[in-house]
Amino acid sequence: MMLGQQVNLQTLSNTHWDVVVIGGGITGAGIFLESARRGLKVLLLEQQDFSWGTSSRSSKMVHGGLRYIAQGDISLTHHSLEERERLLKELPDLVVRMSYFFPIRKGQFPGRLSMQMVMIAYDALASIKDHEWLEADAVKTLFPALNGKQLKGALRYTDALTDDSRLVIRVLQEGCLEGGTARNYSKVTNIAQQEDGSMLLQVSDTTAFHQKHGNQPLHHIRAKHVFNATGLWADQLSGTAPRIRPQRGSHLFVAKDRLPIDSCLTLLHPDDKRYVFVYPWKGETCIGTTDLDHRFDIDEEAFCTEQEVDYLLKLVNHEFPGADLERSDIHSTMAGVRPIIASGAGRDPSKERRTHLVWQSNGIISVSGGKLTTFRQIALDALAAAGMIDAATHKSLLKGKTGRCFNHQLDTPKTLDQPLAGIATGAELEQQVRWILQHEMVQHLDDLMLRRLRAGNLLPDAGMSLLPQLKPLCQQVLLWNEQQWQQEVNRYQAICQRYYQPQAAEAQAFIAAQPLQA
């Protein structure tokens, strides 16, 4: 069966599970799928909504990462590119190939020759040949508003775009169709290893009903294996010394007519020469990302700070001098916090490696770090560490290019998953929303608007104009009465104003008041 509606926690506590996965981001979803397809009784628990954290706030790119080659991380790039090609083949509506352009200017480093060498290696690792040099005139034809000062030309290569949150849902759906069970708003508060080696988890029900009544009942769930795939929160459950370095990356969304872009531009920021992308996404133009140590409470949704807004606007207005983008042009901001495995070397955040780590303590297998693109390989590493697949099988699966990740077909409304399609309207929108409400375990209005539908990021009013059309659907499918609907609208408005808009002074004061993370 599919993801569907929630199963009662009391019912879940009556089963002795082979595997419990804690964390409903892309890493947890991958482990959930790989466990379920091996015929195991597997349960995934997420304390918030699926993909609530990093996995709905990335740059939406399924890529190898050119800079990882420059850093000498050939293995990570190779694995990422293999998985990119697999996803492009298996999920053509959700993962699409995109042309990326890297402008080269006189006196700039890296220059044409060095970047061409990197791109030759990049294509070789992906087993394709898909890059070329364009002279300045051709670049200006493609991007008339681009700053032409000292422009020599650009190197074109390809990577891929997706909707990261919808990718998580797709992986979860695949795991459910393989026999797994997943539940959001279920917080694991304690894990204890029993004398017989099994694991006993204490789980709190944090759904809207129990929050409303001030009652979050505790349930106990038993499992043979427990995977801690909680990303930023991995240190809280791992039982080991801290390993996570939280790093924030923020993005801006602006209307396409204010910054018309049909392909992705890979640009160097004028201040620190960091790579920043400007690219089309869901009918808007996205600008990002920053790369900063995140020193605020990880239980609070991340903000894009005033300084980050200024930083990204400076990049755009430098590269597109006629755009004159201002804060009033920003439809929304989006800030995510990456769970980077700390090197302990005091590195600049942008120079930390993006590899993942699997470690164990007291029967808990913890997994964190890594990239959206390599979720399948991260899951296989985790299962190998748990002894659930042997070394030969692990090696074969990592190297195999023919084995599929997705074996089931879904009847998802087609344009819902497309990363370049804007928000639907009319009957098409109603079809999408009805599907989401029936099949994707929505508990709150923000689950629908911010993560399933994306209207909160893509429409200038955070999608408030859609609510009269969506209200009868929510009331019919989710059985929300008038009072519940108004409570959800109030909650959604507060979340958008507090976390997804260019920050007002009072929001900045709130951020400053948060305790720093150790």
C-alpha positions as semicolon CSV with decimal commas, in nm:
position;residue;x (nm);y (nm);z (nm)
1;M;0,000;0,000;0,000
2;M;0,102;0,364;-0,041
3;L;0,196;0,625;0,218
4;G;-0,169;0,725;0,264
5;Q;-0,300;0,824;0,607
6;Q;-0,128;0,780;0,942
7;V;-0,138;0,451;1,129
8;N;-0,207;0,485;1,502
9;L;0,112;0,463;1,710
10;Q;-0,054;0,220;1,950
11;T;-0,112;-0,017;1,658
12;L;0,252;0,019;1,550
13;S;0,372;-0,060;1,904
14;N;0,210;-0,404;1,882
15;T;0,457;-0,515;1,611
16;H;0,816;-0,629;1,672
17;W;0,995;-0,455;1,386
18;D;1,304;-0,577;1,207
19;V;1,409;-0,217;1,138
20;V;1,311;0,125;1,270
21;V;1,447;0,423;1,080
22;I;1,440;0,753;1,269
23;G;1,432;1,052;1,035
24;G;1,212;1,129;0,734
25;G;1,458;1,319;0,517
26;I;1,625;1,177;0,207
27;T;1,877;0,969;0,405
28;G;1,614;0,805;0,624
29;A;1,386;0,753;0,323
30;G;1,666;0,577;0,137
31;I;1,739;0,341;0,426
32;F;1,365;0,278;0,462
33;L;1,336;0,180;0,095
34;E;1,645;-0,042;0,086
35;S;1,534;-0,221;0,404
36;A;1,176;-0,271;0,284
37;R;1,275;-0,415;-0,054
38;R;1,463;-0,690;0,130
39;G;1,139;-0,814;0,281
40;L;1,203;-0,676;0,629
41;K;0,936;-0,533;0,857
42;V;1,049;-0,170;0,856
43;L;0,902;0,140;1,020
44;L;1,012;0,500;0,961
45;L;0,939;0,767;1,222
46;E;0,980;1,143;1,165
47;Q;0,946;1,400;1,445
48;Q;0,814;1,673;1,214
49;D;0,683;1,640;0,859
50;F;0,868;1,433;0,599
51;S;1,156;1,639;0,450
52;W;1,086;1,917;0,703
53;G;1,457;1,987;0,751
54;T;1,744;1,994;0,505
55;S;1,571;1,775;0,246
56;S;1,315;2,038;0,147
57;R;1,558;2,332;0,153
58;S;1,849;2,226;-0,066
59;S;1,946;2,383;-0,398
60;K;1,731;2,115;-0,571
61;M;2,028;1,986;-0,769
62;V;2,102;1,625;-0,851
63;H;2,466;1,664;-0,938
64;G;2,821;1,545;-0,888
65;G;2,957;1,883;-0,790
66;L;3,235;2,035;-0,999
67;R;3,409;2,175;-0,694
68;Y;3,446;1,829;-0,541
69;I;3,677;1,738;-0,831
70;A;3,883;2,049;-0,757
71;Q;3,899;1,937;-0,393
72;G;4,025;1,596;-0,502
73;D;3,707;1,412;-0,396
74;I;3,689;1,199;-0,711
75;S;3,506;0,909;-0,546
76;L;3,219;1,130;-0,423
77;T;3,188;1,293;-0,766
78;H;3,190;0,957;-0,944
79;H;2,923;0,806;-0,718
80;S;2,711;1,118;-0,746
81;L;2,724;1,121;-1,125
82;E;2,634;0,753;-1,148
83;E;2,331;0,816;-0,927
84;R;2,242;1,130;-1,126
85;E;2,223;0,926;-1,445
86;R;2,016;0,656;-1,272
87;L;1,763;0,911;-1,143
88;L;1,740;1,087;-1,480
89;K;1,653;0,754;-1,639
90;E;1,409;0,626;-1,376
91;L;1,229;0,948;-1,272
92;P;1,215;1,161;-1,589
93;D;0,926;1,375;-1,461
94;L;1,094;1,449;-1,128
95;V;1,463;1,474;-1,224
96;V;1,543;1,670;-1,542
97;R;1,870;1,742;-1,719
98;M;1,963;2,109;-1,723
99;S;2,231;2,309;-1,904
100;Y;2,467;2,496;-1,671
101;F;2,684;2,785;-1,791
102;F;3,005;2,895;-1,623
103;P;3,108;3,241;-1,753
104;I;3,482;3,304;-1,797
105;R;3,619;3,658;-1,766
106;K;3,964;3,803;-1,831
107;G;4,187;3,767;-1,529
108;Q;3,945;3,530;-1,356
109;F;4,045;3,215;-1,175
110;P;3,958;2,948;-1,262
111;G;4,002;3,020;-1,630
112;R;3,893;2,844;-1,947
113;L;4,172;2,583;-1,962
114;S;4,148;2,470;-1,601
115;M;3,768;2,452;-1,614
116;Q;3,775;2,257;-1,939
117;M;4,004;2,001;-1,776
118;V;3,762;1,970;-1,485
119;M;3,466;1,927;-1,720
120;I;3,642;1,660;-1,925
121;A;3,693;1,467;-1,602
122;Y;3,335;1,538;-1,497
123;D;3,187;1,397;-1,817
124;A;3,422;1,096;-1,807
125;L;3,305;1,007;-1,457
126;A;2,943;1,025;-1,579
127;S;3,025;0,822;-1,893
128;I;2,889;1,098;-2,117
129;K;3,030;1,381;-2,329
130;D;2,821;1,689;-2,272
131;H;3,018;2,011;-2,243
132;E;3,122;2,283;-2,488
133;W;3,280;2,628;-2,511
134;L;3,069;2,928;-2,617
135;E;3,221;3,257;-2,728
136;A;3,112;3,581;-2,561
137;D;2,866;3,677;-2,836
138;A;2,683;3,345;-2,803
139;V;2,669;3,386;-2,424
140;K;2,523;3,736;-2,457
141;T;2,261;3,604;-2,699
142;L;2,153;3,345;-2,444
143;F;2,175;3,584;-2,147
144;P;2,126;3,940;-2,278
145;A;2,115;4,091;-1,929
146;L;2,442;3,930;-1,815
147;N;2,729;4,164;-1,734
148;G;2,949;4,165;-2,045
149;K;3,250;4,330;-1,881
150;Q;3,569;4,134;-1,965
151;L;3,354;3,837;-2,069
152;K;3,551;3,588;-2,281
153;G;3,281;3,325;-2,309
154;A;3,134;3,043;-2,105
155;L;3,165;2,670;-2,061
156;R;2,839;2,479;-2,086
157;Y;2,790;2,149;-1,907
158;T;2,489;1,958;-1,776
159;D;2,360;1,850;-1,438
160;A;2,006;1,794;-1,315
161;L;1,729;1,966;-1,119
162;T;1,460;1,813;-0,901
163;D;1,208;1,900;-0,632
164;D;1,392;1,767;-0,328
165;S;1,087;1,738;-0,103
166;R;0,887;1,554;-0,369
167;L;1,185;1,324;-0,425
168;V;1,171;1,230;-0,056
169;I;0,798;1,157;-0,085
170;R;0,863;0,947;-0,397
171;V;1,126;0,737;-0,215
172;L;0,891;0,692;0,081
173;Q;0,610;0,584;-0,152
174;E;0,840;0,327;-0,310
175;G;0,931;0,195;0,036
176;C;0,564;0,169;0,133
177;L;0,486;-0,020;-0,189
178;E;0,765;-0,261;-0,090
179;G;0,583;-0,326;0,240
180;G;0,725;-0,060;0,473
181;T;0,531;0,171;0,706
182;A;0,612;0,540;0,761
183;R;0,469;0,795;1,003
184;N;0,536;1,167;1,047
185;Y;0,494;1,374;1,366
186;S;0,631;1,088;1,575
187;K;0,926;1,191;1,794
188;V;1,166;0,932;1,934
189;T;1,260;1,056;2,281
190;N;1,469;0,764;2,406
191;I;1,641;0,449;2,276
192;A;1,756;0,167;2,505
193;Q;1,927;-0,159;2,419
194;Q;1,765;-0,456;2,593
195;E;1,939;-0,760;2,744
196;D;1,839;-0,971;2,445
197;G;2,003;-0,722;2,209
198;S;1,678;-0,575;2,080
199;M;1,615;-0,200;2,087
200;L;1,329;-0,032;2,274
201;L;1,222;0,311;2,152
202;Q;1,009;0,562;2,337
203;V;0,796;0,757;2,089
204;S;0,586;1,069;2,145
205;D;0,283;1,140;1,925
206;T;0,315;1,506;1,813
207;T;0,025;1,519;1,568
208;A;-0,203;1,822;1,566
209;F;-0,474;1,648;1,769
210;H;-0,244;1,575;2,061
211;Q;-0,074;1,917;2,044
212;K;-0,416;2,084;2,060
213;H;-0,515;1,890;2,371
214;G;-0,177;1,932;2,540
215;N;-0,140;1,557;2,544
216;Q;0,142;1,376;2,366
217;P;0,108;1,012;2,474
218;L;0,420;0,796;2,485
219;H;0,441;0,462;2,307
220;H;0,709;0,194;2,314
221;I;0,827;0,029;1,995
222;R;1,066;-0,265;1,976
223;A;1,305;-0,336;1,688
224;K;1,604;-0,550;1,598
225;H;1,788;-0,268;1,419
226;V;1,764;0,108;1,472
227;F;1,899;0,361;1,221
228;N;1,949;0,716;1,342
229;A;1,913;0,915;1,018
230;T;1,809;1,243;1,178
231;G;2,061;1,469;1,005
232;L;2,122;1,773;1,225
233;W;1,980;1,586;1,524
234;A;2,205;1,280;1,485
235;D;2,426;1,381;1,778
236;Q;2,124;1,383;2,011
237;L;2,050;1,014;1,955
238;S;2,387;0,865;1,856
239;G;2,523;0,818;2,210
240;T;2,867;0,935;2,094
241;A;3,070;1,256;2,091
242;P;2,927;1,525;1,858
243;R;3,017;1,489;1,491
244;I;2,785;1,731;1,313
245;R;2,877;2,081;1,199
246;P;2,551;2,261;1,107
247;Q;2,598;2,482;0,802
248;R;2,325;2,708;0,667
249;G;2,255;2,764;0,300
250;S;1,996;3,023;0,199
251;H;1,813;3,098;-0,125
252;L;1,595;3,373;-0,269
253;F;1,296;3,327;-0,502
254;V;1,200;3,605;-0,741
255;A;0,953;3,628;-1,029
256;K;1,090;3,507;-1,360
257;D;0,995;3,833;-1,532
258;R;1,225;4,021;-1,291
259;L;1,518;3,789;-1,363
260;P;1,449;3,583;-1,678
261;I;1,661;3,266;-1,672
262;D;1,599;2,946;-1,871
263;S;1,923;2,765;-1,781
264;C;2,145;2,757;-1,476
265;L;2,428;3,005;-1,435
266;T;2,721;2,911;-1,211
267;L;2,863;3,244;-1,094
268;L;3,145;3,364;-0,870
269;H;3,044;3,607;-0,597
270;P;3,239;3,934;-0,632
271;D;3,334;3,939;-0,263
272;D;3,460;3,590;-0,179
273;K;3,462;3,411;-0,518
274;R;3,223;3,143;-0,389
275;Y;3,006;2,961;-0,643
276;V;2,645;3,084;-0,644
277;F;2,377;2,947;-0,875
278;V;2,101;3,141;-1,051
279;Y;1,851;2,905;-1,211
280;P;1,487;2,843;-1,304
281;W;1,274;2,640;-1,065
282;K;0,899;2,583;-1,061
283;G;0,829;2,890;-1,274
284;E;1,042;3,123;-1,058
285;T;1,409;3,218;-1,053
286;C;1,610;3,087;-0,761
287;I;1,934;3,241;-0,632
288;G;2,158;3,054;-0,393
289;T;2,328;2,946;-0,189
290;T;2,518;3,082;0,106
291;D;2,744;2,866;0,323
292;L;2,767;2,969;0,688
293;D;2,799;2,803;1,025
294;H;2,449;2,785;1,173
295;R;2,465;2,893;1,537
296;F;2,097;2,897;1,625
297;D;1,861;2,644;1,779
298;I;1,823;2,357;1,529
299;D;1,467;2,292;1,653
300;E;1,366;2,632;1,511
301;E;1,315;2,657;1,138
302;A;1,616;2,822;0,978
303;F;1,600;3,186;0,862
304;C;1,765;3,360;0,572
305;T;1,923;3,653;0,756
306;E;1,944;4,012;0,635
307;Q;2,315;3,966;0,571
308;E;2,248;3,667;0,348
309;V;1,978;3,852;0,155
310;D;2,225;4,136;0,094
311;Y;2,496;3,889;-0,011
312;L;2,276;3,718;-0,271
313;L;2,127;4,043;-0,403
314;K;2,480;4,180;-0,445
315;L;2,575;3,881;-0,660
316;V;2,267;3,920;-0,882
317;N;2,299;4,295;-0,927
318;H;2,670;4,261;-1,002
319;E;2,614;3,995;-1,269
320;F;2,289;4,149;-1,401
321;P;2,351;4,523;-1,363
322;G;2,018;4,620;-1,518
323;A;1,809;4,402;-1,289
324;D;1,818;4,634;-0,986
325;L;1,666;4,365;-0,766
326;E;1,549;4,481;-0,424
327;R;1,397;4,316;-0,120
328;S;1,050;4,396;-0,248
329;D;1,117;4,169;-0,549
330;I;1,173;3,863;-0,329
331;H;0,869;3,636;-0,316
332;S;1,021;3,420;-0,043
333;T;1,343;3,306;0,115
334;M;1,444;2,951;0,200
335;A;1,715;2,852;0,447
336;G;1,830;2,497;0,507
337;V;2,096;2,363;0,740
338;R;2,329;2,095;0,611
339;P;2,449;1,826;0,855
340;I;2,818;1,839;0,762
341;I;3,053;1,584;0,920
342;A;3,299;1,811;1,101
343;S;3,663;1,772;1,001
344;G;3,784;1,928;1,324
345;A;4,035;2,128;1,122
346;G;3,869;2,469;1,159
347;R;3,801;2,479;0,787
348;D;3,607;2,743;0,602
349;P;3,249;2,608;0,579
350;S;3,266;2,594;0,198
351;K;3,575;2,372;0,214
352;E;3,426;2,101;0,436
353;R;3,376;1,774;0,251
354;R;3,024;1,661;0,165
355;T;3,086;1,294;0,233
356;H;2,864;1,093;0,467
357;L;2,955;0,894;0,777
358;V;2,810;0,578;0,933
359;W;2,897;0,504;1,296
360;Q;2,763;0,282;1,575
361;S;2,717;0,292;1,951
362;N;2,498;0,095;2,193
363;G;2,315;-0,080;1,911
364;I;2,229;0,245;1,728
365;I;2,355;0,286;1,371
366;S;2,389;0,659;1,300
367;V;2,413;0,804;0,950
368;S;2,463;1,169;0,858
369;G;2,626;1,400;0,607
370;G;2,631;1,328;0,237
371;K;2,438;1,462;-0,059
372;L;2,080;1,444;-0,184
373;T;2,206;1,275;-0,500
374;T;2,372;0,978;-0,329
375;F;2,089;0,871;-0,098
376;R;2,082;0,517;-0,241
377;Q;2,451;0,460;-0,182
378;I;2,434;0,609;0,168
379;A;2,152;0,364;0,246
380;L;2,355;0,068;0,117
381;D;2,651;0,171;0,335
382;A;2,420;0,187;0,637
383;L;2,273;-0,157;0,570
384;A;2,621;-0,302;0,524
385;A;2,728;-0,155;0,860
386;A;2,427;-0,324;1,021
387;G;2,522;-0,659;0,867
388;M;2,199;-0,665;0,666
389;I;2,388;-0,708;0,337
390;D;2,724;-0,882;0,301
391;A;3,039;-0,724;0,164
392;A;3,013;-0,884;-0,180
393;T;2,651;-0,775;-0,226
394;H;2,734;-0,426;-0,101
395;K;3,019;-0,391;-0,349
396;S;2,808;-0,524;-0,634
397;L;2,518;-0,288;-0,562
398;L;2,747;0,014;-0,537
399;K;2,910;-0,059;-0,870
400;G;2,601;-0,178;-1,051
401;K;2,463;0,057;-1,314
402;T;2,179;-0,166;-1,429
403;G;1,987;-0,231;-1,106
404;R;1,684;-0,007;-1,060
405;C;1,607;0,203;-0,755
406;F;1,239;0,257;-0,846
407;N;1,036;-0,045;-0,957
408;H;0,680;0,081;-0,904
409;Q;0,471;0,316;-1,114
410;L;0,259;0,583;-0,944
411;D;-0,039;0,773;-1,079
412;T;0,088;1,105;-0,940
413;P;-0,054;1,401;-1,137
414;K;0,221;1,453;-1,392
415;T;0,299;1,823;-1,354
416;L;0,309;1,800;-0,974
417;D;0,657;1,649;-0,979
418;Q;0,808;1,852;-1,263
419;P;1,078;2,085;-1,123
420;L;1,029;2,342;-1,400
421;A;0,647;2,355;-1,391
422;G;0,486;2,644;-1,204
423;I;0,197;2,616;-0,959
424;A;-0,107;2,468;-1,133
425;T;-0,442;2,644;-1,150
426;G;-0,808;2,550;-1,171
427;A;-0,904;2,186;-1,209
428;E;-0,540;2,078;-1,245
429;L;-0,455;2,229;-0,907
430;E;-0,755;2,059;-0,744
431;Q;-0,649;1,726;-0,892
432;Q;-0,299;1,768;-0,749
433;V;-0,420;1,871;-0,405
434;R;-0,673;1,588;-0,382
435;W;-0,396;1,340;-0,467
436;I;-0,166;1,490;-0,204
437;L;-0,431;1,487;0,068
438;Q;-0,528;1,128;-0,006
439;H;-0,181;0,978;-0,053
440;E;0,089;1,188;0,117
441;M;0,005;1,201;0,489
442;V;-0,061;1,575;0,524
443;Q;-0,119;1,677;0,887
444;H;-0,090;2,056;0,864
445;L;-0,157;2,322;0,603
446;D;0,215;2,402;0,589
447;D;0,286;2,036;0,497
448;L;0,068;2,091;0,191
449;M;0,169;2,445;0,095
450;L;0,542;2,446;0,171
451;R;0,658;2,090;0,104
452;R;0,404;1,903;-0,112
453;L;0,280;2,185;-0,336
454;R;0,553;2,454;-0,290
455;A;0,307;2,744;-0,319
456;G;0,451;2,902;-0,005
457;N;0,783;2,959;-0,179
458;L;0,664;3,032;-0,529
459;L;0,371;3,273;-0,501
460;P;0,414;3,633;-0,389
461;D;0,147;3,602;-0,120
462;A;0,275;3,262;0,003
463;G;-0,023;3,113;-0,180
464;M;-0,286;3,272;0,047
465;S;-0,495;3,347;-0,264
466;L;-0,529;2,972;-0,323
467;L;-0,679;2,895;0,016
468;P;-1,047;2,956;-0,073
469;Q;-1,008;2,693;-0,348
470;L;-0,822;2,449;-0,122
471;K;-1,042;2,484;0,186
472;P;-1,328;2,253;0,074
473;L;-1,078;1,988;-0,032
474;C;-0,902;1,995;0,306
475;Q;-1,234;1,984;0,488
476;Q;-1,360;1,697;0,276
477;V;-1,050;1,475;0,277
478;L;-0,890;1,565;0,610
479;L;-1,222;1,625;0,791
480;W;-1,113;1,965;0,924
481;N;-1,401;2,166;1,066
482;E;-1,421;2,546;1,045
483;Q;-1,225;2,595;1,366
484;Q;-0,947;2,357;1,259
485;W;-0,923;2,524;0,920
486;Q;-0,880;2,869;1,075
487;Q;-0,621;2,737;1,319
488;E;-0,425;2,589;1,030
489;V;-0,445;2,913;0,831
490;N;-0,318;3,111;1,131
491;R;-0,036;2,863;1,186
492;Y;0,062;2,873;0,819
493;Q;0,065;3,253;0,803
494;A;0,283;3,273;1,113
495;I;0,533;3,021;0,973
496;C;0,561;3,202;0,639
497;Q;0,604;3,544;0,796
498;R;0,856;3,423;1,048
499;Y;1,072;3,189;0,843
500;Y;1,019;3,241;0,470
501;Q;1,017;3,618;0,416
502;P;1,307;3,866;0,404
503;Q;1,350;3,918;0,773
504;A;1,193;4,220;0,943
505;A;1,360;4,381;1,244
506;E;1,150;4,191;1,497
507;A;1,240;3,859;1,334
508;Q;1,608;3,949;1,346
509;A;1,569;4,029;1,715
510;F;1,411;3,688;1,765
511;I;1,704;3,519;1,590
512;A;1,956;3,708;1,800
513;A;1,782;3,596;2,118
514;Q;1,825;3,226;2,037
515;P;2,097;3,042;2,229
516;L;2,403;2,949;2,029
517;Q;2,465;2,585;1,957
518;A;2,767;2,440;2,130
